[in-house]
PDB file of C-alpha atoms and ligand atoms in Angstrom:
ATOM      1  CA  MET A   1      -8.862 -25.392 -26.003  1.00 66.00           C
ATOM      2  CA  GLU A   2     -11.682 -27.893 -26.477  1.00 74.00           C
ATOM      3  CA  ILE A   3     -13.204 -30.132 -23.846  1.00 78.00           C
ATOM      4  CA  ALA A   4     -15.190 -33.124 -25.087  1.00 75.00           C
ATOM      5  CA  PRO A   5     -18.925 -32.624 -24.382  1.00 78.00           C
ATOM      6  CA  LYS A   6     -19.105 -35.621 -22.053  1.00 77.00           C
ATOM      7  CA  HIS A   7     -16.391 -34.083 -19.842  1.00 76.00           C
ATOM      8  CA  ARG A   8     -18.073 -30.664 -19.543  1.00 82.00           C
ATOM      9  CA  PRO A   9     -17.964 -28.619 -17.492  1.00 91.00           C
ATOM     10  CA  PHE A  10     -14.315 -29.223 -16.643  1.00 93.00           C
ATOM     11  CA  ILE A  11     -13.982 -27.802 -13.132  1.00 96.00           C
ATOM     12  CA  ILE A  12     -10.762 -26.390 -11.753  1.00 96.00           C
ATOM     13  CA  ALA A  13     -10.988 -25.899  -7.982  1.00 98.00           C
ATOM     14  CA  ILE A  14      -8.648 -23.341  -6.424  1.00 98.00           C
ATOM     15  CA  ASP A  15      -8.742 -23.177  -2.636  1.00 98.00           C
ATOM     16  CA  GLY A  16      -6.552 -21.623   0.022  1.00 97.00           C
ATOM     17  CA  PRO A  17      -6.443 -18.938   2.702  1.00 96.00           C
ATOM     18  CA  ALA A  18      -6.706 -15.173   2.131  1.00 92.00           C
ATOM     19  CA  GLY A  19      -3.861 -13.704   0.100  1.00 90.00           C
ATOM     20  CA  SER A  20      -2.471 -17.037  -1.095  1.00 93.00           C
ATOM     21  CA  GLY A  21      -2.774 -15.959  -4.743  1.00 91.00           C
ATOM     22  CA  LYS A  22      -6.111 -17.575  -5.633  1.00 94.00           C
ATOM     23  CA  THR A  23      -7.616 -14.641  -7.508  1.00 92.00           C
ATOM     24  CA  THR A  24      -4.629 -13.890  -9.717  1.00 91.00           C
ATOM     25  CA  THR A  25      -4.119 -17.559 -10.477  1.00 93.00           C
ATOM     26  CA  ALA A  26      -7.784 -18.360 -11.115  1.00 95.00           C
ATOM     27  CA  LYS A  27      -8.295 -15.353 -13.408  1.00 94.00           C
ATOM     28  CA  ALA A  28      -5.157 -16.141 -15.416  1.00 93.00           C
ATOM     29  CA  LEU A  29      -6.152 -19.800 -15.812  1.00 94.00           C
ATOM     30  CA  ALA A  30      -9.694 -18.909 -16.885  1.00 94.00           C
ATOM     31  CA  LYS A  31      -8.389 -16.430 -19.468  1.00 92.00           C
ATOM     32  CA  GLU A  32      -5.836 -18.835 -20.876  1.00 91.00           C
ATOM     33  CA  LEU A  33      -8.284 -21.737 -21.122  1.00 92.00           C
ATOM     34  CA  GLY A  34     -11.387 -19.791 -22.172  1.00 91.00           C
ATOM     35  CA  PHE A  35     -13.201 -21.010 -19.048  1.00 93.00           C
ATOM     36  CA  ILE A  36     -15.535 -18.963 -16.891  1.00 93.00           C
ATOM     37  CA  TYR A  37     -14.168 -17.561 -13.620  1.00 95.00           C
ATOM     38  CA  VAL A  38     -16.218 -17.725 -10.431  1.00 96.00           C
ATOM     39  CA  ASP A  39     -15.103 -15.791  -7.355  1.00 97.00           C
ATOM     40  CA  THR A  40     -17.118 -17.543  -4.641  1.00 98.00           C
ATOM     41  CA  GLY A  41     -15.816 -15.245  -1.883  1.00 98.00           C
ATOM     42  CA  ALA A  42     -17.570 -12.342  -3.618  1.00 98.00           C
ATOM     43  CA  MET A  43     -20.894 -14.113  -3.040  1.00 98.00           C
ATOM     44  CA  TYR A  44     -20.344 -14.372   0.733  1.00 98.00           C
ATOM     45  CA  ARG A  45     -19.209 -10.765   0.759  1.00 98.00           C
ATOM     46  CA  ALA A  46     -22.399  -9.672  -1.037  1.00 98.00           C
ATOM     47  CA  VAL A  47     -24.617 -11.494   1.493  1.00 98.00           C
ATOM     48  CA  ALA A  48     -22.659  -9.859   4.320  1.00 98.00           C
ATOM     49  CA  LEU A  49     -23.122  -6.421   2.756  1.00 98.00           C
ATOM     50  CA  PHE A  50     -26.849  -7.022   2.403  1.00 98.00           C
ATOM     51  CA  ALA A  51     -27.137  -8.052   6.073  1.00 98.00           C
ATOM     52  CA  GLN A  52     -25.148  -5.022   7.164  1.00 98.00           C
ATOM     53  CA  ARG A  53     -27.354  -2.677   5.149  1.00 98.00           C
ATOM     54  CA  ARG A  54     -30.422  -4.224   6.724  1.00 97.00           C
ATOM     55  CA  GLY A  55     -28.873  -3.707  10.164  1.00 98.00           C
ATOM     56  CA  VAL A  56     -28.772  -7.446  10.896  1.00 98.00           C
ATOM     57  CA  SER A  57     -25.901  -8.754  13.017  1.00 97.00           C
ATOM     58  CA  MET A  58     -23.732 -11.497  11.449  1.00 96.00           C
ATOM     59  CA  ALA A  59     -24.307 -13.411  14.669  1.00 95.00           C
ATOM     60  CA  ASP A  60     -28.110 -13.471  14.300  1.00 97.00           C
ATOM     61  CA  ARG A  61     -28.364 -16.733  12.372  1.00 97.00           C
ATOM     62  CA  ASP A  62     -32.159 -16.929  12.173  1.00 97.00           C
ATOM     63  CA  ALA A  63     -32.478 -13.377  10.837  1.00 98.00           C
ATOM     64  CA  ILE A  64     -29.720 -14.009   8.281  1.00 98.00           C
ATOM     65  CA  CYS A  65     -31.429 -17.177   7.019  1.00 98.00           C
ATOM     66  CA  THR A  66     -34.680 -15.241   6.606  1.00 98.00           C
ATOM     67  CA  LEU A  67     -33.125 -12.381   4.659  1.00 97.00           C
ATOM     68  CA  LEU A  68     -31.603 -14.776   2.113  1.00 98.00           C
ATOM     69  CA  ASP A  69     -35.039 -14.829   0.447  1.00 96.00           C
ATOM     70  CA  ASP A  70     -34.509 -11.188  -0.554  1.00 97.00           C
ATOM     71  CA  VAL A  71     -31.010 -11.625  -1.957  1.00 98.00           C
ATOM     72  CA  ASP A  72     -30.229 -12.011  -5.641  1.00 97.00           C
ATOM     73  CA  ILE A  73     -26.514 -12.328  -6.433  1.00 97.00           C
ATOM     74  CA  ARG A  74     -25.015 -12.451  -9.901  1.00 96.00           C
ATOM     75  CA  LEU A  75     -21.435 -12.275 -11.090  1.00 94.00           C
ATOM     76  CA  GLU A  76     -21.214 -10.322 -14.329  1.00 93.00           C
ATOM     77  CA  ARG A  77     -18.308  -9.657 -16.643  1.00 85.00           C
ATOM     78  CA  THR A  78     -17.962  -6.252 -18.217  1.00 80.00           C
ATOM     79  CA  ASP A  79     -14.881  -4.567 -19.691  1.00 73.00           C
ATOM     80  CA  GLY A  80     -12.813  -7.639 -18.859  1.00 71.00           C
ATOM     81  CA  SER A  81     -13.437  -7.386 -15.120  1.00 81.00           C
ATOM     82  CA  GLN A  82     -15.871  -9.041 -12.762  1.00 86.00           C
ATOM     83  CA  HIS A  83     -18.734  -7.139 -11.180  1.00 94.00           C
ATOM     84  CA  THR A  84     -20.682  -8.524  -8.262  1.00 97.00           C
ATOM     85  CA  MET A  85     -24.341  -7.604  -8.628  1.00 97.00           C
ATOM     86  CA  LEU A  86     -26.534  -7.535  -5.517  1.00 98.00           C
ATOM     87  CA  ASN A  87     -30.214  -7.169  -6.404  1.00 98.00           C
ATOM     88  CA  GLY A  88     -29.197  -5.433  -9.625  1.00 97.00           C
ATOM     89  CA  GLU A  89     -26.681  -3.040  -8.021  1.00 98.00           C
ATOM     90  CA  ASP A  90     -22.969  -3.277  -8.784  1.00 97.00           C
ATOM     91  CA  VAL A  91     -21.463  -3.635  -5.290  1.00 98.00           C
ATOM     92  CA  GLU A  92     -17.934  -4.612  -6.356  1.00 94.00           C
ATOM     93  CA  GLN A  93     -16.319  -1.620  -4.591  1.00 91.00           C
ATOM     94  CA  HIS A  94     -18.409  -1.956  -1.433  1.00 95.00           C
ATOM     95  CA  ILE A  95     -17.603  -5.614  -0.771  1.00 96.00           C
ATOM     96  CA  ARG A  96     -13.800  -5.323  -0.922  1.00 91.00           C
ATOM     97  CA  THR A  97     -13.216  -3.478   2.346  1.00 90.00           C
ATOM     98  CA  GLN A  98     -11.527  -5.088   5.362  1.00 88.00           C
ATOM     99  CA  GLU A  99     -14.807  -4.726   7.253  1.00 94.00           C
ATOM    100  CA  MET A 100     -16.583  -6.856   4.636  1.00 95.00           C
ATOM    101  CA  SER A 101     -13.751  -9.426   4.695  1.00 94.00           C
ATOM    102  CA  LYS A 102     -14.428 -10.031   8.366  1.00 94.00           C
ATOM    103  CA  ALA A 103     -18.221  -9.932   7.949  1.00 97.00           C
ATOM    104  CA  ALA A 104     -18.044 -12.415   5.034  1.00 98.00           C
ATOM    105  CA  SER A 105     -15.918 -14.769   7.097  1.00 96.00           C
ATOM    106  CA  ASP A 106     -18.459 -14.591   9.951  1.00 96.00           C
ATOM    107  CA  ILE A 107     -21.524 -15.010   7.770  1.00 98.00           C
ATOM    108  CA  SER A 108     -19.941 -17.896   5.842  1.00 97.00           C
ATOM    109  CA  ALA A 109     -20.021 -20.030   8.996  1.00 97.00           C
ATOM    110  CA  ILE A 110     -23.849 -20.113   8.876  1.00 98.00           C
ATOM    111  CA  PRO A 111     -25.108 -23.361   7.283  1.00 97.00           C
ATOM    112  CA  CYS A 112     -28.134 -21.836   5.443  1.00 98.00           C
ATOM    113  CA  VAL A 113     -25.839 -19.250   3.838  1.00 98.00           C
ATOM    114  CA  ARG A 114     -23.385 -21.921   2.730  1.00 98.00           C
ATOM    115  CA  GLU A 115     -26.152 -24.084   1.268  1.00 98.00           C
ATOM    116  CA  ALA A 116     -27.545 -21.176  -0.761  1.00 98.00           C
ATOM    117  CA  MET A 117     -24.112 -20.104  -2.028  1.00 98.00           C
ATOM    118  CA  VAL A 118     -23.045 -23.646  -2.943  1.00 98.00           C
ATOM    119  CA  ASP A 119     -26.230 -24.015  -5.042  1.00 97.00           C
ATOM    120  CA  LEU A 120     -25.467 -20.757  -6.783  1.00 96.00           C
ATOM    121  CA  GLN A 121     -21.867 -21.783  -7.449  1.00 97.00           C
ATOM    122  CA  ARG A 122     -22.826 -25.151  -8.945  1.00 96.00           C
ATOM    123  CA  HIS A 123     -25.401 -23.429 -11.087  1.00 95.00           C
ATOM    124  CA  ALA A 124     -22.912 -20.792 -12.301  1.00 92.00           C
ATOM    125  CA  ALA A 125     -20.672 -23.496 -13.783  1.00 90.00           C
ATOM    126  CA  LYS A 126     -23.467 -25.648 -15.217  1.00 90.00           C
ATOM    127  CA  ASP A 127     -23.531 -24.532 -18.849  1.00 86.00           C
ATOM    128  CA  ALA A 128     -19.859 -23.710 -19.289  1.00 89.00           C
ATOM    129  CA  MET A 129     -17.265 -25.744 -21.171  1.00 90.00           C
ATOM    130  CA  GLY A 130     -15.068 -25.253 -18.167  1.00 93.00           C
ATOM    131  CA  ALA A 131     -14.920 -23.154 -15.027  1.00 96.00           C
ATOM    132  CA  VAL A 132     -12.295 -22.019 -12.573  1.00 96.00           C
ATOM    133  CA  LEU A 133     -13.755 -21.518  -9.116  1.00 97.00           C
ATOM    134  CA  GLU A 134     -11.815 -20.001  -6.255  1.00 98.00           C
ATOM    135  CA  GLY A 135     -12.779 -20.236  -2.605  1.00 98.00           C
ATOM    136  CA  ARG A 136     -12.320 -22.236   0.569  1.00 97.00           C
ATOM    137  CA  ASP A 137     -14.404 -25.371  -0.028  1.00 97.00           C
ATOM    138  CA  ILE A 138     -14.492 -25.824  -3.799  1.00 98.00           C
ATOM    139  CA  GLY A 139     -12.472 -29.048  -3.841  1.00 98.00           C
ATOM    140  CA  THR A 140     -14.000 -30.431  -0.652  1.00 97.00           C
ATOM    141  CA  VAL A 141     -17.703 -29.514  -0.917  1.00 97.00           C
ATOM    142  CA  VAL A 142     -18.797 -27.577  -4.015  1.00 98.00           C
ATOM    143  CA  PHE A 143     -17.130 -29.821  -6.604  1.00 97.00           C
ATOM    144  CA  PRO A 144     -15.619 -32.783  -4.745  1.00 97.00           C
ATOM    145  CA  ASP A 145     -15.356 -34.685  -8.072  1.00 94.00           C
ATOM    146  CA  SER A 146     -13.286 -31.973  -9.747  1.00 95.00           C
ATOM    147  CA  PRO A 147     -10.417 -33.621 -11.643  1.00 92.00           C
ATOM    148  CA  CYS A 148      -8.160 -30.660 -10.955  1.00 95.00           C
ATOM    149  CA  LYS A 149      -7.804 -29.291  -7.438  1.00 97.00           C
ATOM    150  CA  ILE A 150      -5.145 -26.811  -6.407  1.00 97.00           C
ATOM    151  CA  TYR A 151      -4.539 -25.696  -2.823  1.00 97.00           C
ATOM    152  CA  LEU A 152      -2.458 -22.544  -2.547  1.00 97.00           C
ATOM    153  CA  VAL A 153      -0.453 -21.568   0.513  1.00 96.00           C
ATOM    154  CA  ALA A 154       1.945 -18.732   1.399  1.00 96.00           C
ATOM    155  CA  ASP A 155       3.362 -17.434   4.665  1.00 96.00           C
ATOM    156  CA  THR A 156       1.416 -14.774   6.558  1.00 97.00           C
ATOM    157  CA  PRO A 157       3.768 -11.760   6.027  1.00 96.00           C
ATOM    158  CA  THR A 158       3.694 -12.379   2.266  1.00 95.00           C
ATOM    159  CA  ARG A 159      -0.097 -12.674   2.234  1.00 95.00           C
ATOM    160  CA  ALA A 160      -0.439  -9.464   4.264  1.00 96.00           C
ATOM    161  CA  GLU A 161       1.834  -7.601   1.826  1.00 94.00           C
ATOM    162  CA  ARG A 162      -0.220  -8.823  -1.134  1.00 91.00           C
ATOM    163  CA  ARG A 163      -3.512  -7.836   0.487  1.00 90.00           C
ATOM    164  CA  LYS A 164      -2.147  -4.366   1.324  1.00 92.00           C
ATOM    165  CA  LYS A 165      -1.129  -3.860  -2.288  1.00 90.00           C
ATOM    166  CA  GLN A 166      -4.518  -5.050  -3.577  1.00 85.00           C
ATOM    167  CA  LEU A 167      -6.370  -2.675  -1.250  1.00 85.00           C
ATOM    168  CA  GLU A 168      -4.136   0.250  -2.179  1.00 89.00           C
ATOM    169  CA  GLU A 169      -4.721  -0.438  -5.863  1.00 87.00           C
ATOM    170  CA  LYS A 170      -8.420  -0.029  -5.124  1.00 80.00           C
ATOM    171  CA  GLY A 171      -7.737   3.268  -3.355  1.00 85.00           C
ATOM    172  CA  ILE A 172      -8.309   1.803   0.123  1.00 82.00           C
ATOM    173  CA  ALA A 173      -5.712   2.890   2.725  1.00 85.00           C
ATOM    174  CA  ALA A 174      -4.290  -0.049   4.648  1.00 85.00           C
ATOM    175  CA  ASP A 175      -1.964  -0.630   7.600  1.00 93.00           C
ATOM    176  CA  LEU A 176       0.241  -3.714   7.209  1.00 96.00           C
ATOM    177  CA  GLU A 177       0.164  -4.807  10.855  1.00 96.00           C
ATOM    178  CA  THR A 178      -3.645  -4.502  11.020  1.00 94.00           C
ATOM    179  CA  ILE A 179      -3.990  -6.527   7.818  1.00 94.00           C
ATOM    180  CA  ARG A 180      -1.666  -9.227   9.176  1.00 96.00           C
ATOM    181  CA  ARG A 181      -3.752  -9.544  12.349  1.00 96.00           C
ATOM    182  CA  GLU A 182      -7.001  -9.629  10.370  1.00 94.00           C
ATOM    183  CA  ILE A 183      -5.660 -12.309   8.038  1.00 95.00           C
ATOM    184  CA  GLU A 184      -4.641 -14.476  10.987  1.00 95.00           C
ATOM    185  CA  GLU A 185      -8.040 -14.014  12.589  1.00 95.00           C
ATOM    186  CA  ARG A 186      -9.798 -14.871   9.328  1.00 94.00           C
ATOM    187  CA  ASP A 187      -7.616 -17.985   8.856  1.00 94.00           C
ATOM    188  CA  ARG A 188      -8.646 -19.181  12.307  1.00 95.00           C
ATOM    189  CA  ASN A 189     -12.302 -18.363  11.687  1.00 94.00           C
ATOM    190  CA  ASP A 190     -12.437 -20.060   8.276  1.00 95.00           C
ATOM    191  CA  ALA A 191     -10.544 -23.158   9.368  1.00 94.00           C
ATOM    192  CA  ALA A 192     -12.305 -23.633  12.708  1.00 95.00           C
ATOM    193  CA  ARG A 193     -15.947 -23.376  11.631  1.00 94.00           C
ATOM    194  CA  GLU A 194     -18.049 -26.490  11.870  1.00 93.00           C
ATOM    195  CA  HIS A 195     -19.632 -26.389   8.425  1.00 93.00           C
ATOM    196  CA  SER A 196     -17.249 -26.807   5.416  1.00 93.00           C
ATOM    197  CA  PRO A 197     -14.099 -25.461   7.077  1.00 95.00           C
ATOM    198  CA  LEU A 198     -11.129 -24.348   4.999  1.00 95.00           C
ATOM    199  CA  ARG A 199      -8.971 -27.413   4.396  1.00 95.00           C
ATOM    200  CA  LYS A 200      -6.999 -29.015   1.623  1.00 97.00           C
ATOM    201  CA  ALA A 201      -8.896 -31.777  -0.199  1.00 97.00           C
ATOM    202  CA  ASP A 202      -7.041 -35.090   0.057  1.00 97.00           C
ATOM    203  CA  ASP A 203      -6.539 -35.178  -3.710  1.00 96.00           C
ATOM    204  CA  ALA A 204      -5.575 -31.490  -4.120  1.00 97.00           C
ATOM    205  CA  ILE A 205      -2.109 -30.472  -5.221  1.00 95.00           C
ATOM    206  CA  GLU A 206      -0.566 -28.080  -2.717  1.00 96.00           C
ATOM    207  CA  VAL A 207       1.362 -25.198  -4.232  1.00 95.00           C
ATOM    208  CA  GLU A 208       3.520 -22.960  -2.027  1.00 95.00           C
ATOM    209  CA  THR A 209       3.574 -19.424  -3.445  1.00 93.00           C
ATOM    210  CA  THR A 210       5.623 -17.474  -0.863  1.00 95.00           C
ATOM    211  CA  ASN A 211       8.740 -17.115  -2.968  1.00 93.00           C
ATOM    212  CA  THR A 212       7.355 -17.331  -6.471  1.00 91.00           C
ATOM    213  CA  SER A 213       6.441 -14.444  -8.717  1.00 88.00           C
ATOM    214  CA  ILE A 214       2.909 -14.317 -10.097  1.00 86.00           C
ATOM    215  CA  ASP A 215       4.170 -15.248 -13.570  1.00 89.00           C
ATOM    216  CA  GLU A 216       6.104 -18.267 -12.291  1.00 92.00           C
ATOM    217  CA  GLN A 217       3.164 -19.351 -10.184  1.00 89.00           C
ATOM    218  CA  VAL A 218       0.673 -19.091 -13.036  1.00 91.00           C
ATOM    219  CA  SER A 219       2.840 -20.845 -15.599  1.00 92.00           C
ATOM    220  CA  MET A 220       3.651 -23.654 -13.167  1.00 92.00           C
ATOM    221  CA  ILE A 221      -0.014 -24.212 -12.297  1.00 92.00           C
ATOM    222  CA  LEU A 222      -1.040 -23.897 -15.910  1.00 92.00           C
ATOM    223  CA  SER A 223       1.283 -26.701 -16.976  1.00 93.00           C
ATOM    224  CA  LEU A 224      -0.125 -28.806 -14.153  1.00 92.00           C
ATOM    225  CA  VAL A 225      -3.652 -28.085 -15.332  1.00 91.00           C
ATOM    226  CA  TRP A 226      -2.834 -28.948 -18.967  1.00 90.00           C
ATOM    227  CA  LYS A 227      -1.468 -32.294 -17.816  1.00 90.00           C
ATOM    228  CA  ARG A 228      -4.657 -33.004 -15.858  1.00 88.00           C
ATOM    229  CA  ILE A 229      -6.892 -32.026 -18.757  1.00 85.00           C
ATOM    230  CA  ASP A 230      -4.910 -34.261 -21.077  1.00 85.00           C
ATOM    231  CA  GLN A 231      -5.032 -37.241 -18.691  1.00 85.00           C
ATOM    232  CA  PHE A 232      -8.709 -36.640 -18.020  1.00 80.00           C
ATOM    233  CA  GLN A 233      -9.639 -36.519 -21.710  1.00 78.00           C
ATOM    234  CA  LYS A 234      -7.699 -39.731 -22.343  1.00 80.00           C
ATOM    235  CA  GLY A 235      -9.681 -41.346 -19.540  1.00 73.00           C
ATOM    236  CA  GLN A 236      -6.636 -42.080 -17.412  1.00 61.00           C
ATOM    237  CA  SER A 237      -7.023 -42.124 -13.646  1.00 52.00           C
ATOM    238  CA  ILE A 238      -5.613 -38.949 -12.153  1.00 48.00           C
TER     239      ILE A 238
HETATM  240  O1  LIG B 301     -11.958 -15.161  -0.871  1.00 87.74           O
HETATM  241  P1  LIG B 301     -12.478 -13.988  -0.025  1.00 87.74           P
HETATM  242  O2  LIG B 301     -11.410 -13.406   0.833  1.00 87.74           O
HETATM  243  O3  LIG B 301     -13.175 -12.962  -0.853  1.00 87.74           O
HETATM  244  O4  LIG B 301     -13.597 -14.643   0.945  1.00 87.74           O
HETATM  245  C1  LIG B 301     -14.251 -13.911   1.953  1.00 87.74           C
HETATM  246  C2  LIG B 301     -14.731 -14.867   3.027  1.00 87.74           C
HETATM  247  O5  LIG B 301     -15.771 -15.694   2.501  1.00 87.74           O
HETATM  248  C3  LIG B 301     -13.678 -15.840   3.560  1.00 87.74           C
HETATM  249  O6  LIG B 301     -13.000 -15.322   4.705  1.00 87.74           O
HETATM  250  C4  LIG B 301     -14.465 -17.072   3.913  1.00 87.74           C
HETATM  251  C5  LIG B 301     -15.677 -17.011   3.031  1.00 87.74           C
HETATM  252  N1  LIG B 301     -15.635 -17.979   1.924  1.00 87.74           N
HETATM  253  C6  LIG B 301     -16.036 -19.268   2.214  1.00 87.74           C
HETATM  254  O7  LIG B 301     -16.331 -19.582   3.347  1.00 87.74           O
HETATM  255  N2  LIG B 301     -16.112 -20.179   1.214  1.00 87.74           N
HETATM  256  C7  LIG B 301     -15.773 -19.864  -0.043  1.00 87.74           C
HETATM  257  N3  LIG B 301     -15.878 -20.793  -1.007  1.00 87.74           N
HETATM  258  C8  LIG B 301     -15.329 -18.556  -0.341  1.00 87.74           C
HETATM  259  C9  LIG B 301     -15.250 -17.636   0.678  1.00 87.74           C
END
C-alpha cells in the first residue's frame, strides 16, 4: 500500500469505550496497511503508574502536573508486540491491571496530562506513511482532520466478556460482574469529564460490534478504510 507523499501521514482514528474492539481492530488494520499502531490508552496508563509509584493521588492535579516533567513514555515494537516504555523500563504488564484502568481514566481527566499526551501522540505519527491511533479523543481532538474516523460500540455484557478474556490471557484473574461494574464506571468517567470527553466525532462512522466476530469486524472496517483511502487519494470529498 502506498500513500502519496502529500497525503502522509494518513491517519486512521479509532475511538470508542473500553472493550468495544479498538485494539484488535487497530492492530489488524495497521498490520494490513503497513501503518504504525499507536495505543494512546497505554500512555495514560503509564502516567498513572508513574504517579502511583511516586505515591501521588490521581486527584492531586497540581502534583500530577509537576511530575510530568520526570516522565518519558515511548511505545516500542519488539517481537511483533507493543511494549510501553516508562523512563526506559518496559511496563507493559504493570499497566494492564484493572487498578491501572481506573487510575488511567482518573488521570486522563486532568488537562495538563491530556495536553502532554496529545503532543506525544501527534509526534508519534509525524514521520509515518500512515498511522492507526486508538483512544477516546483521536477523531475529535488529536487528529480532527483525519479522513478516516471509526467509532466502535458494543453492549456492556459483551465488552465485559471481552475484557475478562483479555485479562485472563495475560494471567490476570478476573470476575465478570466486577469487570462489568468497572467498565460502566469508566464509561461514565470518560464521557463526563470536562476536557476532551469520549464522544463520537460528527464525521466518524459508527460500527456496532456486539454480534460480529473479530474477523467479520476487521474485514468490514478494512473495506471501509480502503474506500476512504481511495477517495482521499483521488481528492474526492469524503
Ligand atoms: O484504552 P484504554 O482502556 O487503555 O484507556 C485507559 C484510559 O485512558 C481510559 O479509561 C481513558 C483514558 N484515555 C483517554 O482519555 N484518551 C485516550 N485517547 C485514550 C485513553
